[in-house]
PDB file of N, CA and C in Angstrom:
ATOM      1  N   MET W   1       7.034  26.321 -23.633  1.00 49.00           N
ATOM      2  CA  MET W   1       7.159  27.174 -24.844  1.00 49.00           C
ATOM      3  C   MET W   1       8.084  28.311 -24.482  1.00 49.00           C
ATOM      4  N   SER W   2       8.806  28.717 -25.434  1.00 53.00           N
ATOM      5  CA  SER W   2       9.762  29.777 -25.253  1.00 53.00           C
ATOM      6  C   SER W   2       9.177  31.139 -24.869  1.00 53.00           C
ATOM      7  N   ASP W   3       7.918  31.406 -25.343  1.00 59.00           N
ATOM      8  CA  ASP W   3       7.322  32.698 -24.992  1.00 59.00           C
ATOM      9  C   ASP W   3       6.603  32.711 -23.664  1.00 59.00           C
ATOM     10  N   GLY W   4       6.638  31.576 -22.985  1.00 60.00           N
ATOM     11  CA  GLY W   4       6.061  31.531 -21.625  1.00 60.00           C
ATOM     12  C   GLY W   4       4.581  31.148 -21.638  1.00 60.00           C
ATOM     13  N   SER W   5       4.005  30.936 -22.814  1.00 61.00           N
ATOM     14  CA  SER W   5       2.542  30.549 -22.884  1.00 61.00           C
ATOM     15  C   SER W   5       2.488  29.014 -22.683  1.00 61.00           C
ATOM     16  N   LYS W   6       1.323  28.589 -22.157  1.00 60.00           N
ATOM     17  CA  LYS W   6       1.097  27.187 -21.943  1.00 60.00           C
ATOM     18  C   LYS W   6       0.497  26.557 -23.265  1.00 60.00           C
ATOM     19  N   PRO W   7       0.993  25.394 -23.534  1.00 59.00           N
ATOM     20  CA  PRO W   7       0.409  24.668 -24.824  1.00 59.00           C
ATOM     21  C   PRO W   7      -1.090  24.431 -24.603  1.00 59.00           C
ATOM     22  N   ALA W   8      -1.777  24.441 -25.755  1.00 62.00           N
ATOM     23  CA  ALA W   8      -3.220  24.143 -25.729  1.00 62.00           C
ATOM     24  C   ALA W   8      -3.410  22.637 -25.389  1.00 62.00           C
ATOM     25  N   VAL W   9      -4.418  22.369 -24.495  1.00 55.00           N
ATOM     26  CA  VAL W   9      -4.723  21.038 -24.172  1.00 55.00           C
ATOM     27  C   VAL W   9      -5.869  20.603 -24.952  1.00 55.00           C
ATOM     28  N   PRO W  10      -5.708  19.536 -25.772  1.00 60.00           N
ATOM     29  CA  PRO W  10      -6.840  19.111 -26.569  1.00 60.00           C
ATOM     30  C   PRO W  10      -8.057  18.635 -25.720  1.00 60.00           C
ATOM     31  N   ALA W  11      -9.184  18.711 -26.275  1.00 60.00           N
ATOM     32  CA  ALA W  11     -10.455  18.486 -25.526  1.00 60.00           C
ATOM     33  C   ALA W  11     -10.432  17.000 -24.970  1.00 60.00           C
ATOM     34  N   TYR W  12      -9.870  15.998 -25.734  1.00 52.00           N
ATOM     35  CA  TYR W  12      -9.943  14.659 -25.182  1.00 52.00           C
ATOM     36  C   TYR W  12      -9.009  14.545 -23.988  1.00 52.00           C
ATOM     37  N   ALA W  13      -7.928  15.281 -23.974  1.00 54.00           N
ATOM     38  CA  ALA W  13      -7.028  15.267 -22.807  1.00 54.00           C
ATOM     39  C   ALA W  13      -7.649  15.872 -21.633  1.00 54.00           C
ATOM     40  N   GLN W  14      -8.419  16.955 -21.814  1.00 55.00           N
ATOM     41  CA  GLN W  14      -9.157  17.590 -20.712  1.00 55.00           C
ATOM     42  C   GLN W  14     -10.177  16.647 -20.171  1.00 55.00           C
ATOM     43  N   GLN W  15     -10.961  15.867 -20.997  1.00 54.00           N
ATOM     44  CA  GLN W  15     -11.859  14.983 -20.584  1.00 54.00           C
ATOM     45  C   GLN W  15     -11.154  13.763 -19.735  1.00 54.00           C
ATOM     46  N   HIS W  16      -9.999  13.367 -20.277  1.00 52.00           N
ATOM     47  CA  HIS W  16      -9.278  12.322 -19.679  1.00 52.00           C
ATOM     48  C   HIS W  16      -8.884  12.773 -18.200  1.00 52.00           C
ATOM     49  N   GLN W  17      -8.400  13.980 -18.124  1.00 56.00           N
ATOM     50  CA  GLN W  17      -7.949  14.490 -16.772  1.00 56.00           C
ATOM     51  C   GLN W  17      -9.119  14.624 -15.802  1.00 56.00           C
ATOM     52  N   GLN W  18     -10.339  14.963 -16.342  1.00 59.00           N
ATOM     53  CA  GLN W  18     -11.544  15.000 -15.490  1.00 59.00           C
ATOM     54  C   GLN W  18     -11.957  13.656 -14.951  1.00 59.00           C
ATOM     55  N   ASN W  19     -11.656  12.624 -15.684  1.00 60.00           N
ATOM     56  CA  ASN W  19     -12.081  11.266 -15.268  1.00 60.00           C
ATOM     57  C   ASN W  19     -11.042  10.555 -14.490  1.00 60.00           C
ATOM     58  N   ARG W  20      -9.905  11.202 -14.279  1.00 62.00           N
ATOM     59  CA  ARG W  20      -8.777  10.487 -13.510  1.00 62.00           C
ATOM     60  C   ARG W  20      -9.223  10.368 -12.010  1.00 62.00           C
ATOM     61  N   LEU W  21      -8.670   9.275 -11.432  1.00 58.00           N
ATOM     62  CA  LEU W  21      -8.851   9.111 -10.051  1.00 58.00           C
ATOM     63  C   LEU W  21      -7.849  10.010  -9.306  1.00 58.00           C
ATOM     64  N   PRO W  22      -8.258  10.554  -8.113  1.00 61.00           N
ATOM     65  CA  PRO W  22      -7.306  11.289  -7.311  1.00 61.00           C
ATOM     66  C   PRO W  22      -6.169  10.344  -6.950  1.00 61.00           C
ATOM     67  N   PHE W  23      -5.034  10.913  -6.625  1.00 57.00           N
ATOM     68  CA  PHE W  23      -3.799  10.131  -6.344  1.00 57.00           C
ATOM     69  C   PHE W  23      -4.093   9.139  -5.173  1.00 57.00           C
ATOM     70  N   GLU W  24      -4.725   9.568  -4.138  1.00 58.00           N
ATOM     71  CA  GLU W  24      -4.999   8.696  -2.994  1.00 58.00           C
ATOM     72  C   GLU W  24      -5.833   7.527  -3.406  1.00 58.00           C
ATOM     73  N   SER W  25      -6.861   7.674  -4.172  1.00 62.00           N
ATOM     74  CA  SER W  25      -7.740   6.634  -4.639  1.00 62.00           C
ATOM     75  C   SER W  25      -6.950   5.706  -5.562  1.00 62.00           C
ATOM     76  N   MET W  26      -6.030   6.247  -6.404  1.00 63.00           N
ATOM     77  CA  MET W  26      -5.299   5.409  -7.259  1.00 63.00           C
ATOM     78  C   MET W  26      -4.481   4.344  -6.559  1.00 63.00           C
ATOM     79  N   GLY W  27      -3.839   4.773  -5.394  1.00 64.00           N
ATOM     80  CA  GLY W  27      -3.129   3.800  -4.568  1.00 64.00           C
ATOM     81  C   GLY W  27      -4.027   2.687  -4.126  1.00 64.00           C
ATOM     82  N   ASN W  28      -5.292   2.986  -3.673  1.00 64.00           N
ATOM     83  CA  ASN W  28      -6.169   1.986  -3.178  1.00 64.00           C
ATOM     84  C   ASN W  28      -6.575   1.026  -4.372  1.00 64.00           C
ATOM     85  N   VAL W  29      -6.712   1.516  -5.515  1.00 68.00           N
ATOM     86  CA  VAL W  29      -7.103   0.685  -6.613  1.00 68.00           C
ATOM     87  C   VAL W  29      -5.986  -0.294  -6.961  1.00 68.00           C
ATOM     88  N   LEU W  30      -4.735   0.214  -6.940  1.00 70.00           N
ATOM     89  CA  LEU W  30      -3.550  -0.670  -7.174  1.00 70.00           C
ATOM     90  C   LEU W  30      -3.445  -1.744  -6.101  1.00 70.00           C
ATOM     91  N   LEU W  31      -3.706  -1.324  -4.852  1.00 66.00           N
ATOM     92  CA  LEU W  31      -3.560  -2.329  -3.830  1.00 66.00           C
ATOM     93  C   LEU W  31      -4.690  -3.409  -3.952  1.00 66.00           C
ATOM     94  N   ASP W  32      -5.820  -2.982  -4.322  1.00 67.00           N
ATOM     95  CA  ASP W  32      -6.932  -3.961  -4.469  1.00 67.00           C
ATOM     96  C   ASP W  32      -6.720  -4.966  -5.572  1.00 67.00           C
ATOM     97  N   ALA W  33      -5.941  -4.497  -6.600  1.00 70.00           N
ATOM     98  CA  ALA W  33      -5.649  -5.363  -7.768  1.00 70.00           C
ATOM     99  C   ALA W  33      -4.526  -6.271  -7.519  1.00 70.00           C
ATOM    100  N   MET W  34      -3.794  -6.153  -6.403  1.00 65.00           N
ATOM    101  CA  MET W  34      -2.641  -7.025  -6.127  1.00 65.00           C
ATOM    102  C   MET W  34      -3.116  -8.412  -5.761  1.00 65.00           C
ATOM    103  N   GLN W  35      -2.255  -9.394  -6.166  1.00 71.00           N
ATOM    104  CA  GLN W  35      -2.570 -10.784  -5.792  1.00 71.00           C
ATOM    105  C   GLN W  35      -1.882 -11.215  -4.550  1.00 71.00           C
ATOM    106  N   GLY W  36      -1.407 -10.332  -3.747  1.00 77.00           N
ATOM    107  CA  GLY W  36      -0.729 -10.626  -2.486  1.00 77.00           C
ATOM    108  C   GLY W  36      -1.254  -9.633  -1.481  1.00 77.00           C
ATOM    109  N   THR W  37      -0.540  -9.481  -0.411  1.00 83.00           N
ATOM    110  CA  THR W  37      -0.969  -8.489   0.604  1.00 83.00           C
ATOM    111  C   THR W  37       0.145  -7.515   0.815  1.00 83.00           C
ATOM    112  N   LEU W  38      -0.099  -6.222   0.969  1.00 84.00           N
ATOM    113  CA  LEU W  38       0.893  -5.233   1.236  1.00 84.00           C
ATOM    114  C   LEU W  38       0.634  -4.602   2.493  1.00 84.00           C
ATOM    115  N   PHE W  39       1.588  -4.597   3.370  1.00 89.00           N
ATOM    116  CA  PHE W  39       1.510  -3.924   4.663  1.00 89.00           C
ATOM    117  C   PHE W  39       2.472  -2.669   4.650  1.00 89.00           C
ATOM    118  N   CYS W  40       1.938  -1.653   5.183  1.00 89.00           N
ATOM    119  CA  CYS W  40       2.652  -0.396   5.498  1.00 89.00           C
ATOM    120  C   CYS W  40       2.916  -0.321   7.016  1.00 89.00           C
ATOM    121  N   LEU W  41       4.144  -0.151   7.402  1.00 91.00           N
ATOM    122  CA  LEU W  41       4.513  -0.264   8.796  1.00 91.00           C
ATOM    123  C   LEU W  41       5.130   1.111   9.250  1.00 91.00           C
ATOM    124  N   ASP W  42       5.009   1.434  10.482  1.00 91.00           N
ATOM    125  CA  ASP W  42       5.693   2.576  11.044  1.00 91.00           C
ATOM    126  C   ASP W  42       6.980   2.106  11.595  1.00 91.00           C
ATOM    127  N   ASN W  43       7.766   3.057  12.183  1.00 89.00           N
ATOM    128  CA  ASN W  43       9.104   2.675  12.702  1.00 89.00           C
ATOM    129  C   ASN W  43       9.059   1.675  13.908  1.00 89.00           C
ATOM    130  N   SER W  44       7.936   1.440  14.420  1.00 91.00           N
ATOM    131  CA  SER W  44       7.838   0.445  15.467  1.00 91.00           C
ATOM    132  C   SER W  44       7.283  -0.818  15.028  1.00 91.00           C
ATOM    133  N   ASN W  45       7.274  -0.976  13.656  1.00 92.00           N
ATOM    134  CA  ASN W  45       6.716  -2.258  12.966  1.00 92.00           C
ATOM    135  C   ASN W  45       5.243  -2.448  13.312  1.00 92.00           C
ATOM    136  N   ARG W  46       4.510  -1.378  13.541  1.00 94.00           N
ATOM    137  CA  ARG W  46       3.059  -1.412  13.687  1.00 94.00           C
ATOM    138  C   ARG W  46       2.409  -1.183  12.340  1.00 94.00           C
ATOM    139  N   ILE W  47       1.341  -1.903  12.125  1.00 93.00           N
ATOM    140  CA  ILE W  47       0.676  -1.757  10.846  1.00 93.00           C
ATOM    141  C   ILE W  47      -0.085  -0.481  10.829  1.00 93.00           C
ATOM    142  N   VAL W  48       0.201   0.304   9.762  1.00 93.00           N
ATOM    143  CA  VAL W  48      -0.545   1.587   9.570  1.00 93.00           C
ATOM    144  C   VAL W  48      -1.303   1.600   8.282  1.00 93.00           C
ATOM    145  N   GLY W  49      -1.217   0.538   7.426  1.00 90.00           N
ATOM    146  CA  GLY W  49      -1.917   0.430   6.243  1.00 90.00           C
ATOM    147  C   GLY W  49      -1.833  -0.989   5.753  1.00 90.00           C
ATOM    148  N   VAL W  50      -2.836  -1.472   5.172  1.00 88.00           N
ATOM    149  CA  VAL W  50      -2.772  -2.882   4.707  1.00 88.00           C
ATOM    150  C   VAL W  50      -3.829  -3.007   3.477  1.00 88.00           C
ATOM    151  N   SER W  51      -3.502  -3.784   2.492  1.00 83.00           N
ATOM    152  CA  SER W  51      -4.381  -3.996   1.378  1.00 83.00           C
ATOM    153  C   SER W  51      -5.636  -4.862   1.819  1.00 83.00           C
ATOM    154  N   LYS W  52      -6.677  -4.724   1.052  1.00 81.00           N
ATOM    155  CA  LYS W  52      -7.917  -5.490   1.359  1.00 81.00           C
ATOM    156  C   LYS W  52      -7.701  -6.946   1.293  1.00 81.00           C
ATOM    157  N   THR W  53      -6.730  -7.410   0.551  1.00 82.00           N
ATOM    158  CA  THR W  53      -6.435  -8.826   0.434  1.00 82.00           C
ATOM    159  C   THR W  53      -6.066  -9.492   1.764  1.00 82.00           C
ATOM    160  N   ALA W  54      -5.754  -8.751   2.748  1.00 85.00           N
ATOM    161  CA  ALA W  54      -5.407  -9.294   4.061  1.00 85.00           C
ATOM    162  C   ALA W  54      -6.505 -10.264   4.519  1.00 85.00           C
ATOM    163  N   LYS W  55      -7.687  -9.888   4.301  1.00 86.00           N
ATOM    164  CA  LYS W  55      -8.827 -10.763   4.748  1.00 86.00           C
ATOM    165  C   LYS W  55      -8.739 -12.096   4.168  1.00 86.00           C
ATOM    166  N   ARG W  56      -8.459 -12.195   2.901  1.00 84.00           N
ATOM    167  CA  ARG W  56      -8.271 -13.489   2.253  1.00 84.00           C
ATOM    168  C   ARG W  56      -7.132 -14.336   2.772  1.00 84.00           C
ATOM    169  N   TYR W  57      -6.010 -13.712   3.075  1.00 84.00           N
ATOM    170  CA  TYR W  57      -4.780 -14.397   3.485  1.00 84.00           C
ATOM    171  C   TYR W  57      -4.632 -14.595   4.962  1.00 84.00           C
ATOM    172  N   PHE W  58      -5.195 -13.627   5.762  1.00 86.00           N
ATOM    173  CA  PHE W  58      -5.047 -13.714   7.173  1.00 86.00           C
ATOM    174  C   PHE W  58      -6.327 -13.836   8.000  1.00 86.00           C
ATOM    175  N   GLY W  59      -7.436 -13.650   7.287  1.00 90.00           N
ATOM    176  CA  GLY W  59      -8.707 -13.780   7.928  1.00 90.00           C
ATOM    177  C   GLY W  59      -9.192 -12.591   8.868  1.00 90.00           C
ATOM    178  N   PHE W  60      -8.399 -11.483   8.727  1.00 90.00           N
ATOM    179  CA  PHE W  60      -8.748 -10.299   9.453  1.00 90.00           C
ATOM    180  C   PHE W  60      -9.118  -9.173   8.488  1.00 90.00           C
ATOM    181  N   GLU W  61     -10.048  -8.376   8.957  1.00 91.00           N
ATOM    182  CA  GLU W  61     -10.400  -7.161   8.184  1.00 91.00           C
ATOM    183  C   GLU W  61      -9.272  -6.147   8.355  1.00 91.00           C
ATOM    184  N   GLN W  62      -9.192  -5.131   7.395  1.00 90.00           N
ATOM    185  CA  GLN W  62      -8.179  -4.189   7.449  1.00 90.00           C
ATOM    186  C   GLN W  62      -8.174  -3.437   8.802  1.00 90.00           C
ATOM    187  N   ALA W  63      -9.305  -3.009   9.249  1.00 92.00           N
ATOM    188  CA  ALA W  63      -9.414  -2.229  10.483  1.00 92.00           C
ATOM    189  C   ALA W  63      -8.859  -3.016  11.662  1.00 92.00           C
ATOM    190  N   GLU W  64      -9.060  -4.349  11.683  1.00 94.00           N
ATOM    191  CA  GLU W  64      -8.555  -5.208  12.778  1.00 94.00           C
ATOM    192  C   GLU W  64      -7.044  -5.225  12.898  1.00 94.00           C
ATOM    193  N   LEU W  65      -6.352  -5.027  11.724  1.00 94.00           N
ATOM    194  CA  LEU W  65      -4.927  -5.121  11.695  1.00 94.00           C
ATOM    195  C   LEU W  65      -4.233  -3.848  12.030  1.00 94.00           C
ATOM    196  N   LEU W  66      -4.917  -2.709  11.779  1.00 94.00           N
ATOM    197  CA  LEU W  66      -4.278  -1.371  11.977  1.00 94.00           C
ATOM    198  C   LEU W  66      -3.836  -1.241  13.447  1.00 94.00           C
ATOM    199  N   GLY W  67      -2.622  -0.803  13.650  1.00 95.00           N
ATOM    200  CA  GLY W  67      -2.119  -0.547  14.905  1.00 95.00           C
ATOM    201  C   GLY W  67      -1.435  -1.723  15.695  1.00 95.00           C
ATOM    202  N   ILE W  68      -1.571  -2.944  15.074  1.00 95.00           N
ATOM    203  CA  ILE W  68      -0.912  -4.071  15.817  1.00 95.00           C
ATOM    204  C   ILE W  68       0.497  -4.310  15.166  1.00 95.00           C
ATOM    205  N   SER W  69       1.347  -4.965  15.914  1.00 94.00           N
ATOM    206  CA  SER W  69       2.687  -5.279  15.416  1.00 94.00           C
ATOM    207  C   SER W  69       2.544  -6.391  14.363  1.00 94.00           C
ATOM    208  N   ILE W  70       3.279  -6.145  13.263  1.00 93.00           N
ATOM    209  CA  ILE W  70       3.390  -7.148  12.263  1.00 93.00           C
ATOM    210  C   ILE W  70       3.856  -8.456  12.718  1.00 93.00           C
ATOM    211  N   LEU W  71       4.660  -8.442  13.786  1.00 93.00           N
ATOM    212  CA  LEU W  71       5.176  -9.699  14.328  1.00 93.00           C
ATOM    213  C   LEU W  71       4.208 -10.568  14.854  1.00 93.00           C
ATOM    214  N   LEU W  72       2.989 -10.054  15.229  1.00 92.00           N
ATOM    215  CA  LEU W  72       1.876 -10.927  15.659  1.00 92.00           C
ATOM    216  C   LEU W  72       1.399 -11.860  14.592  1.00 92.00           C
ATOM    217  N   LEU W  73       1.631 -11.534  13.248  1.00 91.00           N
ATOM    218  CA  LEU W  73       1.182 -12.345  12.164  1.00 91.00           C
ATOM    219  C   LEU W  73       2.266 -13.338  11.710  1.00 91.00           C
ATOM    220  N   ILE W  74       3.427 -13.223  12.226  1.00 91.00           N
ATOM    221  CA  ILE W  74       4.514 -14.126  11.798  1.00 91.00           C
ATOM    222  C   ILE W  74       4.610 -15.363  12.730  1.00 91.00           C
ATOM    223  N   GLU W  75       4.842 -16.429  12.142  1.00 92.00           N
ATOM    224  CA  GLU W  75       4.992 -17.694  12.882  1.00 92.00           C
ATOM    225  C   GLU W  75       6.247 -17.532  13.801  1.00 92.00           C
ATOM    226  N   GLU W  76       6.083 -18.213  14.968  1.00 94.00           N
ATOM    227  CA  GLU W  76       7.062 -18.097  16.021  1.00 94.00           C
ATOM    228  C   GLU W  76       8.453 -18.463  15.457  1.00 94.00           C
ATOM    229  N   SER W  77       8.518 -19.520  14.698  1.00 95.00           N
ATOM    230  CA  SER W  77       9.831 -20.000  14.140  1.00 95.00           C
ATOM    231  C   SER W  77      10.503 -19.027  13.177  1.00 95.00           C
ATOM    232  N   GLU W  78       9.673 -18.137  12.613  1.00 94.00           N
ATOM    233  CA  GLU W  78      10.143 -17.104  11.630  1.00 94.00           C
ATOM    234  C   GLU W  78      10.429 -15.721  12.218  1.00 94.00           C
ATOM    235  N   LYS W  79       9.995 -15.450  13.494  1.00 93.00           N
ATOM    236  CA  LYS W  79      10.045 -14.113  13.950  1.00 93.00           C
ATOM    237  C   LYS W  79      11.451 -13.553  14.150  1.00 93.00           C
ATOM    238  N   ASP W  80      12.437 -14.320  14.538  1.00 94.00           N
ATOM    239  CA  ASP W  80      13.754 -13.720  14.663  1.00 94.00           C
ATOM    240  C   ASP W  80      14.287 -13.323  13.270  1.00 94.00           C
ATOM    241  N   ALA W  81      14.212 -14.154  12.284  1.00 93.00           N
ATOM    242  CA  ALA W  81      14.694 -13.824  10.977  1.00 93.00           C
ATOM    243  C   ALA W  81      13.937 -12.573  10.392  1.00 93.00           C
ATOM    244  N   PHE W  82      12.608 -12.563  10.628  1.00 91.00           N
ATOM    245  CA  PHE W  82      11.766 -11.471  10.098  1.00 91.00           C
ATOM    246  C   PHE W  82      12.119 -10.171  10.824  1.00 91.00           C
ATOM    247  N   SER W  83      12.370 -10.264  12.089  1.00 91.00           N
ATOM    248  CA  SER W  83      12.807  -9.000  12.827  1.00 91.00           C
ATOM    249  C   SER W  83      14.131  -8.505  12.379  1.00 91.00           C
ATOM    250  N   LYS W  84      15.039  -9.372  12.084  1.00 91.00           N
ATOM    251  CA  LYS W  84      16.365  -8.955  11.555  1.00 91.00           C
ATOM    252  C   LYS W  84      16.161  -8.310  10.144  1.00 91.00           C
ATOM    253  N   PHE W  85      15.296  -8.888   9.377  1.00 90.00           N
ATOM    254  CA  PHE W  85      14.955  -8.262   7.995  1.00 90.00           C
ATOM    255  C   PHE W  85      14.376  -6.918   8.174  1.00 90.00           C
ATOM    256  N   LEU W  86      13.408  -6.676   9.121  1.00 88.00           N
ATOM    257  CA  LEU W  86      12.778  -5.455   9.298  1.00 88.00           C
ATOM    258  C   LEU W  86      13.806  -4.393   9.821  1.00 88.00           C
ATOM    259  N   ASN W  87      14.742  -4.719  10.637  1.00 86.00           N
ATOM    260  CA  ASN W  87      15.696  -3.850  11.172  1.00 86.00           C
ATOM    261  C   ASN W  87      16.957  -3.683  10.411  1.00 86.00           C
ATOM    262  N   SER W  88      17.076  -4.371   9.344  1.00 86.00           N
ATOM    263  CA  SER W  88      18.302  -4.188   8.554  1.00 86.00           C
ATOM    264  C   SER W  88      18.281  -2.909   7.783  1.00 86.00           C
ATOM    265  N   PRO W  89      19.454  -2.308   7.586  1.00 83.00           N
ATOM    266  CA  PRO W  89      19.456  -1.030   6.826  1.00 83.00           C
ATOM    267  C   PRO W  89      19.076  -1.163   5.442  1.00 83.00           C
ATOM    268  N   PRO W  90      18.464  -0.141   4.826  1.00 77.00           N
ATOM    269  CA  PRO W  90      18.111  -0.230   3.393  1.00 77.00           C
ATOM    270  C   PRO W  90      19.425  -0.292   2.541  1.00 77.00           C
ATOM    271  N   GLN W  91      19.271  -1.074   1.465  1.00 72.00           N
ATOM    272  CA  GLN W  91      20.400  -1.242   0.498  1.00 72.00           C
ATOM    273  C   GLN W  91      20.217  -0.307  -0.675  1.00 72.00           C
TER     274      GLN W  91
END
């Protein structure tokens, strides 16, 4: 507003804001809803985060995958190509 005052927030909007998930939880909800698996890697290609669906696709719990190299989950015949992909510059 031009006078510097904040616009009034309707009661339903205030209630909606109170019922919102925190940002960190929202990410977990989105990951859980995925029909694939998402891995978050550090600069050394070690797994620092993984969606819960990893159990379904790989047979490992999330905690078992944290800290290991993603390359341990890749078939031997695909490792070279996957390593090149991981190390290629962003486009």
